[in-house]
Each structure stands twice: as C-alpha cells, then as structure tokens.
mmCIF file with all atom_site columns, C-alpha atoms in Angstrom:
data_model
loop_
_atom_site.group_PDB
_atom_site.id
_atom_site.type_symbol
_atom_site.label_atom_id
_atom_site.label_alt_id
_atom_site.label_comp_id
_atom_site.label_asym_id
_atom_site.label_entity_id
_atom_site.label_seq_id
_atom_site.pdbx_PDB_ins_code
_atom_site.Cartn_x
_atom_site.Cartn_y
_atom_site.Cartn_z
_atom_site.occupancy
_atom_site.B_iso_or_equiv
_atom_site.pdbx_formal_charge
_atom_site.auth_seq_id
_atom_site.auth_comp_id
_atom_site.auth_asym_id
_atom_site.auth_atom_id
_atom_site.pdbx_PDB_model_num
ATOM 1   C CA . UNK A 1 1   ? 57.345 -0.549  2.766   1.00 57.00 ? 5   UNK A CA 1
ATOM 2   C CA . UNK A 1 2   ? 60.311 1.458   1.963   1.00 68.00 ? 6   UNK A CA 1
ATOM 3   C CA . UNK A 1 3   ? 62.365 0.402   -1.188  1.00 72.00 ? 7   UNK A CA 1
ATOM 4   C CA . UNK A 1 4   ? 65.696 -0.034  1.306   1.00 75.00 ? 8   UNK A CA 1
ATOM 5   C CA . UNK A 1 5   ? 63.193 -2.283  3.246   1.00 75.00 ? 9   UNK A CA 1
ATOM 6   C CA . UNK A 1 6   ? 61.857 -4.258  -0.028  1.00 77.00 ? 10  UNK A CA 1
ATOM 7   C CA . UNK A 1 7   ? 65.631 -4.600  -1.295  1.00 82.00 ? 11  UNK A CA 1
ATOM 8   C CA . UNK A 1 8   ? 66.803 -6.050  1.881   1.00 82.00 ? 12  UNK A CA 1
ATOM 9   C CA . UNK A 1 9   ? 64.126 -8.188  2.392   1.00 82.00 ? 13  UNK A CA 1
ATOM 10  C CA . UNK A 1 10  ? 64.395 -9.504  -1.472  1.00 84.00 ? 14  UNK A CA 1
ATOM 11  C CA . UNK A 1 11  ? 68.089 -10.208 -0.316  1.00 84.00 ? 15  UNK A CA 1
ATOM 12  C CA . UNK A 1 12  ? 67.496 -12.100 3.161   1.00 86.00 ? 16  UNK A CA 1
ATOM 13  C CA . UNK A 1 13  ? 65.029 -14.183 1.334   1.00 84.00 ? 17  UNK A CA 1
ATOM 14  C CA . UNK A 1 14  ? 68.125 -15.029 -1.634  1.00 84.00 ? 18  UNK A CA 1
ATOM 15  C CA . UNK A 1 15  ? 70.456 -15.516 0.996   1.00 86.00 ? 19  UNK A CA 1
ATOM 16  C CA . UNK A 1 16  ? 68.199 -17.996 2.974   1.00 84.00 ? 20  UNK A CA 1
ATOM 17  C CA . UNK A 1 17  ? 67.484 -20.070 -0.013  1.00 83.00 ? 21  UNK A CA 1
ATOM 18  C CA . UNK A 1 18  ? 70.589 -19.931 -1.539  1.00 83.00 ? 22  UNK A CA 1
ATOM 19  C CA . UNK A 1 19  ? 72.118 -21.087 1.637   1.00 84.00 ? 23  UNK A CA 1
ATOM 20  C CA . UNK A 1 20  ? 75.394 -18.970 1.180   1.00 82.00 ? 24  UNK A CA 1
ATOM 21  C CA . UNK A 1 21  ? 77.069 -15.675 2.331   1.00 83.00 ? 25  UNK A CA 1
ATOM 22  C CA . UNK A 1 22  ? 79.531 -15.960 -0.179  1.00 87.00 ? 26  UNK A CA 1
ATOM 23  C CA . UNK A 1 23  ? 80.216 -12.194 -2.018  1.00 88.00 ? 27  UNK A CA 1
ATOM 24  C CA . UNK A 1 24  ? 79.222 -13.996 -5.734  1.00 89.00 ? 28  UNK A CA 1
ATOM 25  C CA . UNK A 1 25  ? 75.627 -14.987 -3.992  1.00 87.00 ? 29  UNK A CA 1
ATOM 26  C CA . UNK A 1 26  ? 74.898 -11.983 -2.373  1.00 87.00 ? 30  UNK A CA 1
ATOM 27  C CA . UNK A 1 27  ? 76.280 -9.949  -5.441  1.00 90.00 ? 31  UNK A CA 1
ATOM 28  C CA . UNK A 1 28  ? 73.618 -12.770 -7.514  1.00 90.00 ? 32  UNK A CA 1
ATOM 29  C CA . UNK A 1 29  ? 71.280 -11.854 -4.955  1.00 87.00 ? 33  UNK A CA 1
ATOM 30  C CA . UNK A 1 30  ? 71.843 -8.228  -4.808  1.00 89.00 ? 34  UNK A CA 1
ATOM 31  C CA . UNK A 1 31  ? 70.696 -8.170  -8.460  1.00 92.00 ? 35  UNK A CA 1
ATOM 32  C CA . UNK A 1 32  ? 68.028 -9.825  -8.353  1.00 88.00 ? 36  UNK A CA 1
ATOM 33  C CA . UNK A 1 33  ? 66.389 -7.927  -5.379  1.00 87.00 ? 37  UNK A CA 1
ATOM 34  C CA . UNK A 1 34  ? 67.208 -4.848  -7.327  1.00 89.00 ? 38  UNK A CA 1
ATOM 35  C CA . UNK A 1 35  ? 65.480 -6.598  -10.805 1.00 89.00 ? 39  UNK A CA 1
ATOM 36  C CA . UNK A 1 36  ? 62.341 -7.404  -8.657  1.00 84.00 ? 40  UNK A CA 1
ATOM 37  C CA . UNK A 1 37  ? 62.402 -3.555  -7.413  1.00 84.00 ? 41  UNK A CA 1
ATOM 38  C CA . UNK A 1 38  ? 62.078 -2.386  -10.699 1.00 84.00 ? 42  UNK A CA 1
ATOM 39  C CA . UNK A 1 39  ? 59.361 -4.910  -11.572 1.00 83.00 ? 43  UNK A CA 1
ATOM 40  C CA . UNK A 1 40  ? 57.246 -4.103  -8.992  1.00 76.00 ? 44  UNK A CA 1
ATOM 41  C CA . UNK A 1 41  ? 58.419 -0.614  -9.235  1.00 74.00 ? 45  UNK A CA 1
ATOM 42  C CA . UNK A 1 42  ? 54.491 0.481   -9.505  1.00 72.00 ? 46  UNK A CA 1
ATOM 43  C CA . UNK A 1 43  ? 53.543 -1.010  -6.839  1.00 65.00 ? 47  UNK A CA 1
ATOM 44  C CA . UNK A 1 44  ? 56.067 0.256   -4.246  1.00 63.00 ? 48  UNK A CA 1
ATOM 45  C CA . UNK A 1 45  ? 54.609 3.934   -4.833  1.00 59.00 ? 49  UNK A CA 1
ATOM 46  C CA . UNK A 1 46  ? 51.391 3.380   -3.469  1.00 59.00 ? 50  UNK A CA 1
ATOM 47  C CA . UNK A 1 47  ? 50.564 4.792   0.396   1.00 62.00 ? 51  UNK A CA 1
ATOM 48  C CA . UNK A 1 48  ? 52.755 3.097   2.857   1.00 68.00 ? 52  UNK A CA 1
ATOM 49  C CA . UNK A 1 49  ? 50.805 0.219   4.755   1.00 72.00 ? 53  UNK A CA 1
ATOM 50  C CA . UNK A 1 50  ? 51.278 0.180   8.357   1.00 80.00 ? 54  UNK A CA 1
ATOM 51  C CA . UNK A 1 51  ? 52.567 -3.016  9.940   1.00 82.00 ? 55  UNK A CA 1
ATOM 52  C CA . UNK A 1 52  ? 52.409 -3.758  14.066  1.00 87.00 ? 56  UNK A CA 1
ATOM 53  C CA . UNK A 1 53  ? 55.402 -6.108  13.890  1.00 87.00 ? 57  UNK A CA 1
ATOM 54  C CA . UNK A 1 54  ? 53.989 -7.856  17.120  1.00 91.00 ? 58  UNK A CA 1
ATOM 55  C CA . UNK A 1 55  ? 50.827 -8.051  15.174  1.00 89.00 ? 59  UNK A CA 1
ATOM 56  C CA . UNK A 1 56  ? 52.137 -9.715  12.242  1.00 87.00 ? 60  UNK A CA 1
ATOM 57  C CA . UNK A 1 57  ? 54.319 -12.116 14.166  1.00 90.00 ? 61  UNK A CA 1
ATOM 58  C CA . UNK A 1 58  ? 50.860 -12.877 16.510  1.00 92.00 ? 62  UNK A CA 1
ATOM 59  C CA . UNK A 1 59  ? 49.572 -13.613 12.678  1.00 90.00 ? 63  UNK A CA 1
ATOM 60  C CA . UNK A 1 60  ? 52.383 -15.438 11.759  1.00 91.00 ? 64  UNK A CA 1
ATOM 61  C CA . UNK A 1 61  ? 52.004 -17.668 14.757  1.00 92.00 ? 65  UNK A CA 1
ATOM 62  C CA . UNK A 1 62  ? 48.443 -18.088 14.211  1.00 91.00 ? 66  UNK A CA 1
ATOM 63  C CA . UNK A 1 63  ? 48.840 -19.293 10.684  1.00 89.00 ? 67  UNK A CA 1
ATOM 64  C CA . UNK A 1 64  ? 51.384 -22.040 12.298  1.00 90.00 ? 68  UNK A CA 1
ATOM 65  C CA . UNK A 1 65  ? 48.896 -23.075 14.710  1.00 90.00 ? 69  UNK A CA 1
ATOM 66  C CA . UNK A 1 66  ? 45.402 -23.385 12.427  1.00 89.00 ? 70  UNK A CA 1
ATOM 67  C CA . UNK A 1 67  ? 47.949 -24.730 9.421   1.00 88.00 ? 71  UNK A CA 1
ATOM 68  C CA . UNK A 1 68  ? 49.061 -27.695 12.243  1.00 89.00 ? 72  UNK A CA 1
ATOM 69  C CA . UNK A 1 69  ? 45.391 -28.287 13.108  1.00 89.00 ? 73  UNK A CA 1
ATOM 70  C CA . UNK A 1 70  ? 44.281 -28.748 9.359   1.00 88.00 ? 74  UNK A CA 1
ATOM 71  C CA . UNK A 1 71  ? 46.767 -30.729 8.922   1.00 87.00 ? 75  UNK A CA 1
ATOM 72  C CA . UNK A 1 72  ? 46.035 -33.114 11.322  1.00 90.00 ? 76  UNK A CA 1
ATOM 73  C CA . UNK A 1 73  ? 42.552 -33.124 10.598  1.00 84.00 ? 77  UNK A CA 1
ATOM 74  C CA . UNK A 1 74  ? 42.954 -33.634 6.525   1.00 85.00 ? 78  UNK A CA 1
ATOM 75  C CA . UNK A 1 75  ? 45.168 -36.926 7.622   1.00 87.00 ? 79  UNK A CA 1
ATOM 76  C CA . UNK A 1 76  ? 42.883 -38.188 9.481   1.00 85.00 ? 80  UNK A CA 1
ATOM 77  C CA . UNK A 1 77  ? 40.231 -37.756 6.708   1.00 82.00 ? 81  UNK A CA 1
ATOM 78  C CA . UNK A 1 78  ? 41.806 -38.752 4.303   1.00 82.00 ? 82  UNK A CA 1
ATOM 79  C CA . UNK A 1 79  ? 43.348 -42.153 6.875   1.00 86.00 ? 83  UNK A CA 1
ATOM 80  C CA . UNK A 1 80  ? 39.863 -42.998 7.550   1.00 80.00 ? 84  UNK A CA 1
ATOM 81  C CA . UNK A 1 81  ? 38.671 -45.834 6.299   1.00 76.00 ? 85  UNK A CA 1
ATOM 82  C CA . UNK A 1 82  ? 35.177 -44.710 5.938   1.00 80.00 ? 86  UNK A CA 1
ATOM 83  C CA . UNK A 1 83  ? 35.633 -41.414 4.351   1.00 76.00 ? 87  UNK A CA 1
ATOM 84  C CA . UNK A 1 84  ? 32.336 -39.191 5.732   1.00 79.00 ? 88  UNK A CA 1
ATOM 85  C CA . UNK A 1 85  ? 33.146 -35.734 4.401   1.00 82.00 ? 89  UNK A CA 1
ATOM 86  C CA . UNK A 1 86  ? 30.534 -32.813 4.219   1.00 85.00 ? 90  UNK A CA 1
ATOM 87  C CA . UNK A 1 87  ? 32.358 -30.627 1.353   1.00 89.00 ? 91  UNK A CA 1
ATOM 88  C CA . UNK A 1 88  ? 30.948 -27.710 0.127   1.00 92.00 ? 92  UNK A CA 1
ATOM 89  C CA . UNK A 1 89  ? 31.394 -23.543 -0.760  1.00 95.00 ? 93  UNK A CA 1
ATOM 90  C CA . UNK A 1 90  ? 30.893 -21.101 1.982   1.00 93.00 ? 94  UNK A CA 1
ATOM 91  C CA . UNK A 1 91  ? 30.462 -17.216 1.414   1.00 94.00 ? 95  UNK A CA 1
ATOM 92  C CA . UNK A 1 92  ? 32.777 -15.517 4.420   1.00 94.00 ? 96  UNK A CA 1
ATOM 93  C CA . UNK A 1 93  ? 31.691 -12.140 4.702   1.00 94.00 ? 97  UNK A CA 1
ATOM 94  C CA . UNK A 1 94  ? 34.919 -9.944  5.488   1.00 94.00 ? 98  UNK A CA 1
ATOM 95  C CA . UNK A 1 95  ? 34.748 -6.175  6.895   1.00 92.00 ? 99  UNK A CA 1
ATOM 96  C CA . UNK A 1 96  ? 38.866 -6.123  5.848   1.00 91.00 ? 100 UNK A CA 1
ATOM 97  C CA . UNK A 1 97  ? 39.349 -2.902  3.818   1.00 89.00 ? 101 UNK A CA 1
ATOM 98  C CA . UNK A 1 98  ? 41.655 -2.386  1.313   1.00 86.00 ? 102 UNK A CA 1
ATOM 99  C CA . UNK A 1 99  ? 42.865 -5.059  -1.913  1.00 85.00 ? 103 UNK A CA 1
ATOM 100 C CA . UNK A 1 100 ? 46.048 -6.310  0.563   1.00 85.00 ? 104 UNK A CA 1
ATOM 101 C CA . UNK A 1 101 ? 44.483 -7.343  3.576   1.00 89.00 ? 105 UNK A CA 1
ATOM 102 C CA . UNK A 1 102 ? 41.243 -8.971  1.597   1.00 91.00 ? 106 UNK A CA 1
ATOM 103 C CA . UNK A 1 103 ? 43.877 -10.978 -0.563  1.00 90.00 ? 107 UNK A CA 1
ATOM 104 C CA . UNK A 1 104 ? 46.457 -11.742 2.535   1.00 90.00 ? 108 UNK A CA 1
ATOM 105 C CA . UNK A 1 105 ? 42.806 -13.293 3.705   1.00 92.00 ? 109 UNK A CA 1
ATOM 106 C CA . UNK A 1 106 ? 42.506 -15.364 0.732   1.00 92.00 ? 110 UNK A CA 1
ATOM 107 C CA . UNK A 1 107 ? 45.497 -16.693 0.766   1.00 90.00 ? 111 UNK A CA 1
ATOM 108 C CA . UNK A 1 108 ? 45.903 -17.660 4.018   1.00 90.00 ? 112 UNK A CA 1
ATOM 109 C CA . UNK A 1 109 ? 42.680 -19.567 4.141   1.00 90.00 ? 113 UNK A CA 1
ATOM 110 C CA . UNK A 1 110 ? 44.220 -21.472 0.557   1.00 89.00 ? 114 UNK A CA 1
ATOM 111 C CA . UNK A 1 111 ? 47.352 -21.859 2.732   1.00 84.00 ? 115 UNK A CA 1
ATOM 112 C CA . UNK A 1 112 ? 45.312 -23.847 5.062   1.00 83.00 ? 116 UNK A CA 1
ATOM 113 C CA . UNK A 1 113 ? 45.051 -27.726 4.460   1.00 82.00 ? 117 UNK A CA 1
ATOM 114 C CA . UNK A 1 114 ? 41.338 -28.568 3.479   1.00 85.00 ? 118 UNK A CA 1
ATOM 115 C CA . UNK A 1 115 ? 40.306 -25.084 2.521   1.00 89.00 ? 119 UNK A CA 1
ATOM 116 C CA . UNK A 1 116 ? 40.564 -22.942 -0.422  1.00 91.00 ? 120 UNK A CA 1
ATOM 117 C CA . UNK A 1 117 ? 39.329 -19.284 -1.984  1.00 93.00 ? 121 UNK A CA 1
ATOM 118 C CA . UNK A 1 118 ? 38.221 -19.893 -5.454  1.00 94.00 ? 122 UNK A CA 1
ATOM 119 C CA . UNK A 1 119 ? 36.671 -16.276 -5.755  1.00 94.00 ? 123 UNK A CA 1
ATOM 120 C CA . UNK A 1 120 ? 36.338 -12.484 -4.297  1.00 93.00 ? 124 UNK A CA 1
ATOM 121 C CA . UNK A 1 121 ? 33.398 -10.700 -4.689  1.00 92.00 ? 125 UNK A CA 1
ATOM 122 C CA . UNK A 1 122 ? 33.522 -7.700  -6.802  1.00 91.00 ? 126 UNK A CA 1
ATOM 123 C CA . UNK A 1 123 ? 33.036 -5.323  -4.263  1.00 91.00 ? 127 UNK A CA 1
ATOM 124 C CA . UNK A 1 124 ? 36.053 -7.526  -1.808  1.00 89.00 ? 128 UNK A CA 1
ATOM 125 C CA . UNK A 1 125 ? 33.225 -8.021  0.905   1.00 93.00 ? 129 UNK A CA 1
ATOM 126 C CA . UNK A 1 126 ? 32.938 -11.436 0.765   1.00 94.00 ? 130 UNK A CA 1
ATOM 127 C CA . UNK A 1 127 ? 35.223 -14.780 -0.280  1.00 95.00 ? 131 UNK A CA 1
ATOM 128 C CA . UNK A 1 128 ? 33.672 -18.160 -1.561  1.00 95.00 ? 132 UNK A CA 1
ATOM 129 C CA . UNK A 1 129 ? 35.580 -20.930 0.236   1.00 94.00 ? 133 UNK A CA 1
ATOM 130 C CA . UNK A 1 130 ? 35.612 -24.277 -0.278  1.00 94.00 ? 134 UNK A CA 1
ATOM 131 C CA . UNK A 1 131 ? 36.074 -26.594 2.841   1.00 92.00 ? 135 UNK A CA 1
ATOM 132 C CA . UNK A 1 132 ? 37.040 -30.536 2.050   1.00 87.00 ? 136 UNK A CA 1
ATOM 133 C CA . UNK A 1 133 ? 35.104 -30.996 5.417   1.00 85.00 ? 137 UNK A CA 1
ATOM 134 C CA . UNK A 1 134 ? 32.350 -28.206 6.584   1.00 86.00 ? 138 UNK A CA 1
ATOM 135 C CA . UNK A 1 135 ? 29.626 -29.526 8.885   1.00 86.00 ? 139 UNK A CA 1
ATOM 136 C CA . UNK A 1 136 ? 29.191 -26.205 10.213  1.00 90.00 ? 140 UNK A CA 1
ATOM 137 C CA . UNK A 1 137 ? 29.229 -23.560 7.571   1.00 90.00 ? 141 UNK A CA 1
ATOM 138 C CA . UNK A 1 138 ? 28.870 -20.861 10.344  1.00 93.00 ? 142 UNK A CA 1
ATOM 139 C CA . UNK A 1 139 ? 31.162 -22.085 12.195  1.00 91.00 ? 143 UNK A CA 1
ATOM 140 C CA . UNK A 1 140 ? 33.942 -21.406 9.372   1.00 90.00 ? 144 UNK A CA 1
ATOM 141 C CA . UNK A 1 141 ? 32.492 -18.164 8.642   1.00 92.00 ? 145 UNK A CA 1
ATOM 142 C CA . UNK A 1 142 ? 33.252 -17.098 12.658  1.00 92.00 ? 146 UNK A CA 1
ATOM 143 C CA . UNK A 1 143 ? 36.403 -19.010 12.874  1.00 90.00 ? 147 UNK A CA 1
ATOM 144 C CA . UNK A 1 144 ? 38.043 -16.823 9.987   1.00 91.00 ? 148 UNK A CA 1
ATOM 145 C CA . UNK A 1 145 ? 36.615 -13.429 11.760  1.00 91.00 ? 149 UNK A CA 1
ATOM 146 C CA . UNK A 1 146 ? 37.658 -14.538 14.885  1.00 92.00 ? 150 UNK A CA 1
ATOM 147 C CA . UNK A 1 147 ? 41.346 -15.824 13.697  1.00 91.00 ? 151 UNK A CA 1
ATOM 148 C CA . UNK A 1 148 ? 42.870 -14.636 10.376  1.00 92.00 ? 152 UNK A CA 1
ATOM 149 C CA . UNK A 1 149 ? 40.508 -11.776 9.952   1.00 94.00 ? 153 UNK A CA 1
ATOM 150 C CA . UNK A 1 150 ? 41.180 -10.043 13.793  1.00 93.00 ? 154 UNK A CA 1
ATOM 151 C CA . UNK A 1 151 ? 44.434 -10.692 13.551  1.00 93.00 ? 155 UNK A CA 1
ATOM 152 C CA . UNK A 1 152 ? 45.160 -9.135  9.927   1.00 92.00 ? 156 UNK A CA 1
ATOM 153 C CA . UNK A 1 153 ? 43.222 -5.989  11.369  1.00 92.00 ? 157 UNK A CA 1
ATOM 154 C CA . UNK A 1 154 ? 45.688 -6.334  14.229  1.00 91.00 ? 158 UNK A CA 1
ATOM 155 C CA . UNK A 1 155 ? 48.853 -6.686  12.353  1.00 89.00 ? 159 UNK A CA 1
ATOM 156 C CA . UNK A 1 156 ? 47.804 -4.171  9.659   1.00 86.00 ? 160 UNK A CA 1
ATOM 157 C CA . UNK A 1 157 ? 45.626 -1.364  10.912  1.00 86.00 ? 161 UNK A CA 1
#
C-alpha cells in the first residue's frame, strides 16, 4: 500500500468515527494519519502486497456471513438450558504464505464468535484454535481452507 493510500485511509477511518467533516476534525485527523505514518514508517517499506479489491470485498462478505452464523450458534449455546458443548484445540494446517495473510487468518478466525487462535507455529504452517463447540475437528480444519483461507489467497495473491 502506497503511503498516499495509508494516509487517506488513516483519514476516512478518523472521519467515520469522529462523525464530522468539519476543517478542525479533518485537520485533527490529518495529523494523526500522518503520526501513525511515521510510526509504522518501517513497515510501509516492505514489497507492496497485491490486493484483488473484488477479492477482498468477496472476503469481507464472507467474514459477515460465518461471523452471523457463529453468532447465532454461540446464543443458542449458551440459551440452552442443557449446555452440551464439545470444546477443545484444533491444529489448522494453513498453506497461506507470507506473515500477513497467516495473521489476517488468525484473526479472522478470533473475530469469529466461539473460536479463537491462541498460537502460530514457528514455521506459520499451522494455527491452534480453540472452538467453544467442535464435534468435528475436521470439519473446522476444512471449513477454514475452504472459507477464510481460499478466499485470503483470492483477495491477496
């Protein structure tokens, strides 16, 4: 991402918080997208990453739907008067290259009512998840190659 790209996104993101076009905000906001330029100043240098903006909106969308289904499903755990949950830690193999897309991975499992990434491997090949509710450890594992995973490759080749 180019830094004209990283400043205005910094600023879009101040302006939709803030809630306010006014000059002092975007001057406030101005500043601060150029104060988080300079603090991630090292990281801005590295190789430009590719995006497929259809890609990452097809991702976006993605994370909307799977976040709506876990969210339905942890409220009816957790509405259930019986409470009959299978929890435990899954390794997810990943064949994502690169520290971004492995951690974009993580994080959008975490995202994702009932499950979370405690750890990455050292060598980023595989992520230990923990699911509140995981009959079918498998099925997790192809669920995440077949969803997040495809469409990450798809959104950032």
């Amino acid at each position: 991402m180019s830094r004209a790209a990283a400043f205005l996104l910094v600023l879009t993101a101040w302006t939709a918080l803030s809630g306010s076009l006014a000059p002092p905000d975007l001057a406030l906001g101005a500043l601060l997208a150029l104060l988080v330029l300079f603090l991630l100043r090292h990281h801005l240098d590295h190789p430009r990453l590719r995006v497929r903006p259809l890609g990452l909106v097809l991702l976006f969308l993605l994370f909307l739907k799977e976040f709506a289904l876990s969210v339905l499903a942890v409220t009816a755990t957790v509405l259930r008067p019986r409470q009959r949950l299978d929890p435990r830690m899954v390794s997810v193999p990943t064949a994502l290259e690169g520290e971004f897309r492995v951690a974009l991975l993580a994080n959008l499992i975490t995202l994702t009512p009932g499950t979370l990434t405690v750890d990455i491997s050292d060598d980023g090949r595989t992520l230990h998840v923990h699911a509140l509710d995981c009959a079918d450890p498998e099925a997790l594992r192809r669920g995440v190659a077949e969803g997040f995973e495809r469409r990450i490759r798809e959104a950032f080749p």
